[in-house]
Coordinates of N, CA and C in Angstrom, one line a residue:
Chain A
A1 N 15.4 -9.7 -0.3 CA 14.1 -9.1 -0.7 C 14.2 -7.6 -0.4
Q2 N 13.5 -6.8 -1.2 CA 13.4 -5.4 -1.0 C 12.6 -5.1 0.2
S3 N 13.1 -4.1 1.0 CA 12.3 -3.6 2.1 C 12.6 -2.2 2.4
V4 N 11.7 -1.5 3.1 CA 11.9 -0.2 3.6 C 11.6 -0.1 5.1
T5 N 12.4 0.8 5.7 CA 12.2 1.1 7.1 C 11.8 2.5 7.4
Q6 N 10.7 2.7 8.1 CA 10.3 4.0 8.4 C 10.7 4.3 9.9
L7 N 11.4 5.3 10.1 CA 11.9 5.7 11.4 C 10.9 6.6 12.1
G8 N 10.3 6.1 13.2 CA 9.3 6.9 13.9 C 7.9 6.5 13.5
S9 N 7.2 5.8 14.4 CA 5.9 5.4 14.1 C 4.9 6.6 14.3
H10 N 5.3 7.6 15.0 CA 4.4 8.7 15.3 C 5.2 10.0 15.2
V11 N 4.7 11.0 14.5 CA 5.3 12.3 14.4 C 4.3 13.4 14.7
S12 N 4.6 14.3 15.6 CA 3.7 15.4 16.0 C 4.3 16.7 15.6
V13 N 3.6 17.5 14.8 CA 4.2 18.8 14.4 C 3.1 19.9 14.6
S14 N 3.6 21.1 14.8 CA 2.7 22.3 14.9 C 2.3 22.7 13.5
E15 N 1.2 23.3 13.4 CA 0.7 23.8 12.1 C 1.7 24.9 11.7
G16 N 2.1 24.8 10.4 CA 3.1 25.7 9.9 C 4.5 25.3 10.0
A17 N 4.8 24.2 10.7 CA 6.1 23.7 10.9 C 6.5 22.7 9.8
L18 N 7.8 22.4 9.8 CA 8.3 21.4 8.8 C 7.8 20.0 9.1
V19 N 7.4 19.3 8.1 CA 7.1 17.9 8.3 C 8.3 17.1 7.7
L20 N 8.8 16.2 8.4 CA 9.9 15.3 7.9 C 9.6 13.9 8.3
L21 N 9.4 13.0 7.3 CA 9.2 11.6 7.6 C 10.3 10.8 6.9
R22 N 10.9 9.9 7.7 CA 12.1 9.2 7.2 C 11.8 7.8 6.7
C23 N 12.5 7.5 5.6 CA 12.4 6.2 5.0 C 13.7 5.8 4.5
N24 N 14.2 4.6 4.8 CA 15.4 4.0 4.3 C 15.1 2.7 3.6
Y25 N 15.8 2.5 2.5 CA 15.5 1.2 1.8 C 16.8 0.3 1.9
S26 N 16.5 -1.0 1.7 CA 17.6 -1.9 1.7 C 17.7 -2.5 0.4
S27 N 18.7 -2.2 -0.3 CA 18.9 -2.7 -1.7 C 20.3 -2.4 -2.1
S28 N 20.9 -3.3 -2.9 CA 22.2 -3.0 -3.5 C 22.1 -2.3 -4.8
V29 N 20.9 -2.3 -5.3 CA 20.5 -1.7 -6.6 C 19.4 -0.7 -6.3
P30 N 19.6 0.6 -6.7 CA 18.5 1.5 -6.4 C 17.1 1.1 -6.9
P31 N 16.2 1.0 -6.0 CA 14.9 0.5 -6.4 C 14.0 1.6 -6.8
Y32 N 12.7 1.3 -7.1 CA 11.7 2.3 -7.3 C 11.0 2.5 -5.9
L33 N 10.8 3.8 -5.6 CA 10.3 4.1 -4.3 C 9.0 5.0 -4.4
F34 N 8.1 4.8 -3.4 CA 6.9 5.5 -3.4 C 6.5 6.0 -2.0
W35 N 5.8 7.1 -1.9 CA 5.2 7.5 -0.7 C 3.7 7.6 -0.9
Y36 N 2.9 7.0 0.1 CA 1.5 7.0 0.1 C 1.0 7.7 1.3
V37 N -0.3 8.2 1.2 CA -1.0 8.7 2.4 C -2.3 8.0 2.6
Q38 N -2.6 7.8 3.9 CA -3.9 7.1 4.2 C -4.7 7.9 5.2
Y39 N -5.9 8.2 4.9 CA -6.8 8.9 5.8 C -7.6 7.8 6.5
P40 N -8.1 8.0 7.7 CA -8.8 7.0 8.5 C -9.8 6.2 7.7
N41 N -9.7 4.9 7.8 CA -10.7 4.0 7.2 C -10.8 4.2 5.7
Q42 N -9.7 4.5 5.0 CA -9.7 4.7 3.6 C -8.6 3.9 3.0
G43 N -8.6 3.8 1.7 CA -7.4 3.2 1.0 C -6.3 4.2 0.9
L44 N -5.2 3.8 0.3 CA -4.0 4.6 0.2 C -4.0 5.4 -1.1
Q45 N -3.5 6.6 -1.0 CA -3.4 7.5 -2.2 C -1.9 7.8 -2.4
L46 N -1.5 7.8 -3.7 CA -0.1 8.1 -4.0 C 0.2 9.6 -3.8
L47 N 1.3 9.8 -3.1 CA 1.8 11.2 -2.9 C 2.9 11.5 -4.0
L48 N 3.8 10.6 -4.2 CA 4.9 10.8 -5.2 C 5.6 9.5 -5.4
K49 N 6.4 9.4 -6.4 CA 7.2 8.3 -6.7 C 8.6 8.7 -7.3
Y50 N 9.6 7.8 -7.0 CA 10.9 8.0 -7.5 C 11.1 7.2 -8.7
T51 N 11.4 7.8 -9.9 CA 11.5 7.1 -11.1 C 13.0 7.0 -11.6
S52 N 13.9 7.6 -10.9 CA 15.3 7.7 -11.3 C 15.6 8.8 -12.2
A53 N 14.6 9.5 -12.7 CA 14.8 10.7 -13.6 C 15.4 11.9 -12.8
A54 N 15.0 12.1 -11.6 CA 15.5 13.2 -10.8 C 15.5 12.7 -9.3
T55 N 16.5 13.2 -8.6 CA 16.6 12.8 -7.2 C 15.6 13.5 -6.3
L56 N 15.2 14.7 -6.7 CA 14.2 15.4 -5.9 C 12.9 15.3 -6.6
V57 N 11.9 14.7 -5.9 CA 10.6 14.4 -6.5 C 9.6 15.3 -5.8
K58 N 8.8 15.9 -6.6 CA 7.7 16.7 -6.1 C 6.3 16.0 -6.2
G59 N 5.5 16.0 -5.2 CA 4.3 15.3 -5.2 C 3.1 16.2 -5.0
I60 N 2.0 15.6 -4.6 CA 0.8 16.4 -4.4 C 0.8 17.0 -3.0
N61 N -0.1 18.0 -2.8 CA -0.3 18.6 -1.5 C 1.0 19.2 -0.9
G62 N 1.9 19.6 -1.8 CA 3.1 20.3 -1.3 C 4.2 19.4 -0.8
F63 N 4.0 18.1 -0.9 CA 5.1 17.2 -0.4 C 6.2 17.0 -1.5
E64 N 7.4 16.7 -1.0 CA 8.5 16.3 -1.9 C 9.4 15.3 -1.1
A65 N 10.1 14.6 -1.9 CA 11.1 13.6 -1.3 C 12.4 13.7 -2.1
E66 N 13.4 13.4 -1.4 CA 14.7 13.4 -2.1 C 15.4 12.0 -2.0
F67 N 15.8 11.5 -3.1 CA 16.4 10.2 -3.1 C 17.9 10.4 -2.9
K68 N 18.5 9.7 -1.9 CA 19.9 9.8 -1.6 C 20.5 8.4 -1.6
K69 N 21.2 8.1 -2.7 CA 21.8 6.8 -2.8 C 22.8 6.5 -1.7
S70 N 23.6 7.5 -1.4 CA 24.7 7.4 -0.4 C 24.1 7.0 1.0
E71 N 22.9 7.5 1.2 CA 22.3 7.2 2.5 C 21.2 6.2 2.4
T72 N 21.0 5.6 1.3 CA 19.8 4.7 1.0 C 18.6 5.2 1.6
S73 N 18.3 6.5 1.4 CA 17.1 7.1 2.0 C 16.2 7.8 1.0
F74 N 15.0 8.0 1.4 CA 14.0 8.6 0.5 C 13.0 9.3 1.5
H75 N 13.5 10.3 2.2 CA 12.7 11.0 3.2 C 11.7 12.0 2.6
L76 N 10.5 12.1 3.2 CA 9.4 12.9 2.7 C 9.4 14.2 3.6
T77 N 9.2 15.3 2.9 CA 9.1 16.6 3.6 C 8.0 17.5 3.1
K78 N 7.6 18.4 3.9 CA 6.7 19.4 3.5 C 7.0 20.6 4.4
P79 N 7.3 21.8 3.7 CA 7.8 22.9 4.5 C 6.9 23.4 5.6
S80 N 5.6 23.4 5.3 CA 4.7 24.0 6.3 C 3.4 23.1 6.4
A81 N 3.3 22.5 7.6 CA 2.2 21.6 7.9 C 0.9 22.2 8.0
H82 N -0.1 21.5 7.5 CA -1.5 22.0 7.5 C -2.3 21.0 8.3
M83 N -3.4 21.4 8.9 CA -4.2 20.5 9.7 C -4.6 19.3 8.9
S84 N -4.9 19.5 7.6 CA -5.3 18.4 6.7 C -4.3 17.4 6.4
D85 N -3.0 17.6 6.9 CA -1.9 16.7 6.6 C -2.0 15.6 7.7
A86 N -2.8 15.7 8.7 CA -2.9 14.6 9.7 C -3.4 13.3 9.0
A87 N -2.6 12.3 9.0 CA -2.9 11.1 8.4 C -1.8 10.1 8.7
E88 N -1.9 8.9 8.0 CA -0.8 7.9 8.1 C 0.0 7.9 6.8
Y89 N 1.3 7.8 6.8 CA 2.1 7.9 5.7 C 2.9 6.6 5.5
F90 N 3.0 6.1 4.3 CA 3.7 4.9 4.1 C 4.7 5.0 3.0
C91 N 5.9 4.5 3.2 CA 6.9 4.4 2.2 C 6.8 3.0 1.6
A92 N 7.0 2.9 0.3 CA 6.9 1.6 -0.4 C 8.0 1.4 -1.4
V93 N 8.4 0.2 -1.7 CA 9.5 -0.1 -2.6 C 9.1 -1.3 -3.5
T94 N 9.6 -1.2 -4.7 CA 9.5 -2.3 -5.6 C 10.9 -2.4 -6.3
S95 N 11.2 -3.6 -6.7 CA 12.5 -3.9 -7.3 C 12.6 -3.7 -8.8
R96 N 13.7 -3.3 -9.3 CA 13.8 -3.3 -10.7 C 13.8 -4.7 -11.3
G97 N 14.3 -5.6 -10.5 CA 14.4 -7.0 -11.1 C 13.1 -7.7 -11.0
N98 N 12.3 -7.4 -9.9 CA 11.0 -8.1 -9.8 C 10.0 -7.0 -9.5
D99 N 9.3 -6.6 -10.5 CA 8.4 -5.5 -10.3 C 7.0 -5.9 -9.8
Y100 N 6.8 -7.2 -9.5 CA 5.5 -7.6 -9.1 C 5.2 -7.2 -7.7
K101 N 6.2 -7.3 -6.8 CA 5.9 -7.0 -5.4 C 6.1 -5.6 -5.1
L102 N 5.1 -5.1 -4.3 CA 5.2 -3.7 -3.8 C 5.1 -3.8 -2.3
S103 N 6.3 -3.6 -1.6 CA 6.3 -3.8 -0.2 C 6.3 -2.4 0.6
F104 N 5.6 -2.4 1.7 CA 5.4 -1.2 2.4 C 6.1 -1.2 3.8
G105 N 6.5 0.0 4.2 CA 7.0 0.2 5.6 C 5.9 0.1 6.6
A106 N 6.2 0.3 7.9 CA 5.2 0.1 8.9 C 4.3 1.3 9.1
G107 N 4.7 2.4 8.4 CA 3.9 3.6 8.5 C 4.3 4.6 9.6
T108 N 4.0 5.9 9.3 CA 4.2 6.9 10.3 C 2.9 7.7 10.4
T109 N 2.4 7.8 11.6 CA 1.2 8.6 11.8 C 1.6 10.1 12.2
V110 N 1.0 11.0 11.4 CA 1.3 12.4 11.6 C 0.1 13.1 12.3
T111 N 0.4 13.7 13.4 CA -0.6 14.6 14.0 C -0.2 16.0 13.9
V112 N -1.1 17.0 13.7 CA -0.8 18.4 13.5 C -1.4 19.2 14.6
R113 N -0.6 19.9 15.4 CA -1.2 20.7 16.5 C -1.5 22.1 16.0
A114 N -2.6 22.6 16.5 CA -3.0 23.9 16.1 C -2.1 25.0 16.8
Chain B
S1 N -11.4 6.2 -17.4 CA -10.5 6.2 -16.3 C -10.7 4.8 -15.6
Q2 N -9.7 4.5 -14.8 CA -9.7 3.2 -14.1 C -10.3 3.4 -12.7
T3 N -11.1 2.4 -12.3 CA -11.6 2.4 -10.9 C -11.5 1.0 -10.3
I4 N -11.4 1.0 -9.0 CA -11.3 -0.3 -8.3 C -12.4 -0.3 -7.2
H5 N -13.1 -1.4 -7.2 CA -14.2 -1.6 -6.3 C -13.9 -2.7 -5.3
Q6 N -14.2 -2.5 -4.1 CA -13.9 -3.5 -3.1 C -15.1 -3.5 -2.1
W7 N -15.6 -4.7 -1.8 CA -16.7 -4.8 -0.9 C -16.7 -6.1 -0.2
P8 N -17.4 -6.2 1.0 CA -18.1 -5.1 1.6 C -17.1 -4.1 2.3
A9 N -17.6 -3.0 2.8 CA -16.8 -2.0 3.5 C -16.5 -2.5 5.0
T10 N -17.5 -3.1 5.6 CA -17.3 -3.6 6.9 C -17.9 -5.0 7.0
L11 N -17.3 -5.8 7.9 CA -17.9 -7.2 8.0 C -17.5 -7.7 9.4
V12 N -18.5 -8.2 10.0 CA -18.3 -8.9 11.3 C -18.7 -10.3 11.2
Q13 N -17.8 -11.2 11.4 CA -18.0 -12.7 11.2 C -17.6 -13.5 12.5
P14 N -18.3 -14.5 12.8 CA -17.9 -15.4 13.9 C -16.8 -16.2 13.6
V15 N -16.0 -16.6 14.6 CA -14.9 -17.6 14.4 C -15.4 -18.8 13.8
G16 N -14.7 -19.4 12.8 CA -15.1 -20.6 12.2 C -15.9 -20.4 10.9
S17 N -16.4 -19.2 10.7 CA -17.2 -19.0 9.5 C -16.4 -18.8 8.3
P18 N -16.9 -18.9 7.1 CA -16.2 -18.7 5.9 C -16.1 -17.2 5.5
L19 N -15.2 -16.9 4.6 CA -15.0 -15.5 4.2 C -14.9 -15.4 2.7
S20 N -15.5 -14.4 2.1 CA -15.2 -14.1 0.7 C -15.3 -12.5 0.6
L21 N -14.1 -12.0 0.2 CA -14.0 -10.6 -0.1 C -13.7 -10.4 -1.6
E22 N -14.4 -9.5 -2.3 CA -14.3 -9.4 -3.7 C -13.7 -8.0 -4.1
C23 N -12.9 -8.0 -5.1 CA -12.3 -6.8 -5.7 C -12.4 -6.9 -7.2
T24 N -12.9 -5.8 -7.8 CA -12.9 -5.7 -9.2 C -12.3 -4.4 -9.7
V25 N -11.7 -4.5 -10.9 CA -11.1 -3.3 -11.5 C -11.7 -3.0 -12.8
E26 N -12.0 -1.8 -13.1 CA -12.6 -1.4 -14.4 C -11.6 -0.4 -15.1
G27 N -11.7 -0.5 -16.4 CA -11.0 0.5 -17.2 C -9.6 0.2 -17.6
T28 N -9.1 -1.1 -17.3 CA -7.8 -1.5 -17.6 C -7.8 -3.0 -17.9
S29 N -6.8 -3.5 -18.5 CA -6.8 -4.9 -18.7 C -5.4 -5.5 -18.3
N30 N -5.5 -6.8 -17.9 CA -4.3 -7.5 -17.5 C -3.5 -6.8 -16.4
P31 N -4.2 -6.3 -15.3 CA -3.5 -5.6 -14.2 C -2.8 -6.6 -13.3
N32 N -1.8 -6.2 -12.6 CA -1.3 -7.0 -11.4 C -2.3 -6.6 -10.3
L33 N -2.7 -7.7 -9.6 CA -3.6 -7.5 -8.5 C -3.0 -7.9 -7.1
Y34 N -3.4 -7.3 -6.1 CA -2.8 -7.5 -4.8 C -3.9 -7.5 -3.7
W35 N -3.6 -8.3 -2.6 CA -4.4 -8.2 -1.4 C -3.4 -7.9 -0.3
Y36 N -3.7 -6.9 0.5 CA -2.9 -6.5 1.7 C -3.8 -6.6 2.9
R37 N -3.1 -6.8 4.0 CA -3.8 -6.7 5.3 C -3.1 -5.7 6.2
Q38 N -3.8 -4.9 6.8 CA -3.3 -3.8 7.6 C -3.7 -4.0 9.1
A39 N -2.8 -4.3 10.0 CA -3.1 -4.4 11.4 C -2.5 -3.1 12.1
A40 N -3.0 -2.7 13.1 CA -2.6 -1.5 13.8 C -1.1 -1.5 14.1
G41 N -0.4 -0.5 13.7 CA 1.0 -0.4 14.0 C 1.9 -1.3 13.2
R42 N 1.4 -2.1 12.2 CA 2.2 -3.0 11.6 C 2.3 -2.8 10.1
G43 N 1.8 -1.7 9.6 CA 1.9 -1.4 8.2 C 1.1 -2.3 7.4
L44 N 1.4 -2.4 6.1 CA 0.6 -3.2 5.2 C 1.4 -4.5 4.9
Q45 N 0.8 -5.6 5.2 CA 1.4 -6.9 4.9 C 0.8 -7.5 3.6
L46 N 1.7 -7.7 2.7 CA 1.3 -8.3 1.4 C 0.9 -9.7 1.6
L47 N -0.3 -10.1 1.2 CA -0.9 -11.4 1.4 C -0.7 -12.2 0.1
F48 N -1.3 -11.7 -1.0 CA -1.3 -12.4 -2.3 C -1.1 -11.4 -3.4
Y49 N -0.5 -11.8 -4.5 CA -0.5 -11.0 -5.7 C -0.7 -12.0 -6.9
S50 N -1.2 -11.3 -8.0 CA -1.5 -12.1 -9.2 C -1.1 -11.3 -10.4
V51 N -0.4 -12.0 -11.3 CA 0.0 -11.3 -12.5 C -0.9 -11.7 -13.7
G52 N -1.8 -12.6 -13.5 CA -2.7 -13.1 -14.6 C -3.8 -14.0 -14.0
I53 N -4.7 -14.3 -14.9 CA -5.8 -15.2 -14.5 C -5.3 -16.5 -14.0
G54 N -5.8 -16.9 -12.8 CA -5.4 -18.2 -12.3 C -4.0 -18.3 -11.7
Q55 N -3.2 -17.2 -11.8 CA -1.9 -17.1 -11.3 C -1.8 -16.4 -9.9
I56 N -1.6 -17.1 -8.9 CA -1.6 -16.5 -7.5 C -0.3 -16.8 -6.8
S57 N 0.3 -15.8 -6.2 CA 1.5 -16.0 -5.4 C 1.1 -15.6 -4.0
S58 N 1.5 -16.5 -3.1 CA 1.2 -16.3 -1.7 C 2.5 -15.8 -1.0
E59 N 2.3 -14.8 -0.2 CA 3.5 -14.2 0.5 C 3.6 -14.8 1.9
V60 N 2.5 -15.0 2.6 CA 2.5 -15.4 4.0 C 1.6 -16.6 4.2
P61 N 2.2 -17.7 4.7 CA 1.4 -18.9 5.0 C 0.3 -18.6 6.0
Q62 N -0.9 -18.9 5.8 CA -2.0 -18.4 6.7 C -3.3 -19.1 6.4
N63 N -4.3 -18.6 7.0 CA -5.6 -19.2 6.9 C -6.4 -18.7 5.7
L64 N -5.8 -18.0 4.8 CA -6.5 -17.4 3.7 C -6.0 -17.9 2.4
S65 N -6.8 -17.7 1.4 CA -6.5 -18.1 0.0 C -7.0 -17.0 -0.9
A66 N -6.5 -17.0 -2.1 CA -7.0 -16.0 -3.1 C -7.2 -16.7 -4.4
S67 N -8.1 -16.1 -5.2 CA -8.3 -16.6 -6.6 C -8.5 -15.5 -7.5
R68 N -8.3 -15.7 -8.8 CA -8.5 -14.7 -9.8 C -9.2 -15.4 -11.0
P69 N -10.5 -15.5 -10.9 CA -11.3 -16.2 -11.9 C -11.4 -15.5 -13.2
Q70 N -11.3 -14.2 -13.2 CA -11.4 -13.3 -14.4 C -10.2 -12.3 -14.3
D71 N -10.0 -11.7 -15.5 CA -8.8 -10.8 -15.6 C -8.8 -9.7 -14.5
R72 N -10.0 -9.1 -14.3 CA -10.1 -8.0 -13.4 C -10.8 -8.3 -12.1
Q73 N -10.8 -9.5 -11.7 CA -11.5 -9.9 -10.4 C -10.6 -10.7 -9.5
F74 N -10.5 -10.3 -8.3 CA -9.6 -10.9 -7.3 C -10.4 -11.1 -6.1
I75 N -10.3 -12.4 -5.6 CA -11.2 -12.8 -4.4 C -10.3 -13.3 -3.3
L76 N -10.6 -12.9 -2.1 CA -9.9 -13.3 -0.9 C -10.8 -14.2 -0.1
S77 N -10.4 -15.4 0.3 CA -11.3 -16.3 0.9 C -10.7 -17.0 2.1
S78 N -11.6 -17.5 2.9 CA -11.1 -18.4 4.0 C -12.3 -19.4 4.3
K79 N -11.9 -20.6 4.6 CA -12.9 -21.6 4.9 C -13.4 -21.5 6.3
K80 N -12.4 -21.1 7.2 CA -12.8 -21.0 8.7 C -12.0 -19.9 9.2
L81 N -12.6 -18.8 9.6 CA -12.0 -17.6 10.1 C -11.4 -17.8 11.5
L82 N -10.3 -17.2 11.8 CA -9.7 -17.2 13.1 C -9.8 -15.7 13.7
L83 N -9.7 -15.6 15.0 CA -9.7 -14.3 15.6 C -8.6 -13.4 15.0
S84 N -7.5 -14.1 14.7 CA -6.3 -13.3 14.2 C -6.5 -12.9 12.8
D85 N -7.5 -13.2 12.1 CA -7.8 -12.8 10.8 C -8.4 -11.4 10.8
S86 N -8.8 -10.9 11.9 CA -9.3 -9.5 12.0 C -8.3 -8.5 11.5
G87 N -8.8 -7.5 10.8 CA -7.9 -6.5 10.3 C -8.6 -5.7 9.2
F88 N -7.8 -4.8 8.6 CA -8.3 -4.0 7.4 C -7.7 -4.5 6.2
Y89 N -8.5 -5.0 5.3 CA -8.0 -5.7 4.1 C -8.1 -4.7 2.9
L90 N -7.0 -4.6 2.1 CA -7.0 -3.7 1.0 C -6.6 -4.4 -0.3
C91 N -7.4 -4.1 -1.3 CA -7.1 -4.6 -2.6 C -6.5 -3.5 -3.4
A92 N -5.5 -3.9 -4.3 CA -4.9 -2.9 -5.1 C -4.6 -3.4 -6.5
W93 N -4.4 -2.6 -7.5 CA -3.9 -3.0 -8.8 C -2.8 -2.1 -9.3
R94 N -2.0 -2.6 -10.2 CA -0.9 -1.9 -10.8 C -0.9 -2.3 -12.3
R95 N -0.5 -1.4 -13.1 CA -0.3 -1.7 -14.5 C 0.9 -2.6 -14.6
Q96 N 1.0 -3.5 -15.6 CA 2.1 -4.3 -15.8 C 3.3 -3.4 -16.2
G97 N 4.5 -3.8 -15.8 CA 5.7 -3.1 -16.1 C 6.3 -2.5 -14.8
V98 N 7.5 -2.0 -15.0 CA 8.3 -1.5 -13.8 C 7.8 0.0 -13.5
N99 N 8.1 0.3 -12.3 CA 7.9 1.7 -11.8 C 6.4 2.2 -11.9
T100 N 5.5 1.3 -11.7 CA 4.1 1.7 -11.7 C 3.6 1.7 -10.3
E101 N 2.8 2.7 -10.0 CA 2.2 2.8 -8.7 C 1.0 1.9 -8.6
A102 N 0.6 1.7 -7.3 CA -0.6 0.9 -7.0 C -1.7 1.8 -6.7
F103 N -2.9 1.4 -7.1 CA -4.1 2.1 -6.9 C -5.0 1.2 -5.9
F104 N -5.5 1.8 -4.9 CA -6.1 1.0 -3.8 C -7.6 1.2 -3.8
G105 N -8.3 0.1 -3.4 CA -9.7 0.2 -3.0 C -9.8 0.8 -1.7
Q106 N -11.1 1.0 -1.3 CA -11.4 1.7 0.0 C -11.2 0.8 1.2
G107 N -11.0 -0.5 1.0 CA -10.7 -1.4 2.1 C -12.0 -2.0 2.7
T108 N -11.7 -3.2 3.4 CA -12.8 -3.9 4.2 C -12.3 -4.0 5.6
R109 N -13.1 -3.6 6.5 CA -12.8 -3.7 7.9 C -13.4 -5.0 8.4
L110 N -12.6 -6.1 8.7 CA -13.1 -7.4 9.1 C -12.9 -7.5 10.6
T111 N -13.9 -7.8 11.3 CA -13.8 -8.2 12.7 C -14.3 -9.6 12.9
V112 N -13.5 -10.4 13.4 CA -13.9 -11.8 13.7 C -14.1 -11.9 15.2
V113 N -15.3 -12.3 15.5 CA -15.8 -12.4 16.9 C -16.0 -13.8 17.4

């Protein structure tokens, strides 16, 4: 079954610093990958998705992610953190063979220090 | 445009009581529908998904059940709640087909006391 692993349940960054959130997938076939953001007591909002058209994917709010097949990774980055980036971030995966299931990682909580 | 409605937003229920959470989608047809549960530090656990009316797939054996009586309606139920059923429940929908993202409702915070 497809799965993703998010390294680091909690990340703390200074305002203006680089944000790096790690996600690795387990699959012998490159899957479809997504990053979502969740603000407290709300549903999830899509940040970006990997469609296999390009390995570097740009999303909303200045986030981007790079698909690296050799590393089975899809890490999320933002060059300069803003206070409003404080939230929980989830990596998710669905299989090309079975597109019904969308499975999520455990999530990474980001705090931004002033 | 498509919208997803999930209610109630919060719910406090005693142990042993029944549960019914409802989710409806507007502006699309024949969506894939999902129920997830979110517990602190454990990410989103897929509970049920449905690819059509009356078609329910269960991911985790538990005290809950799901039904899809209409194309855009998805219901999560329990006959007798347990303390361990507490959590944040999220409904989501996706278009049929590969590589489609999920759109989430605002969630229901369930506390079983």
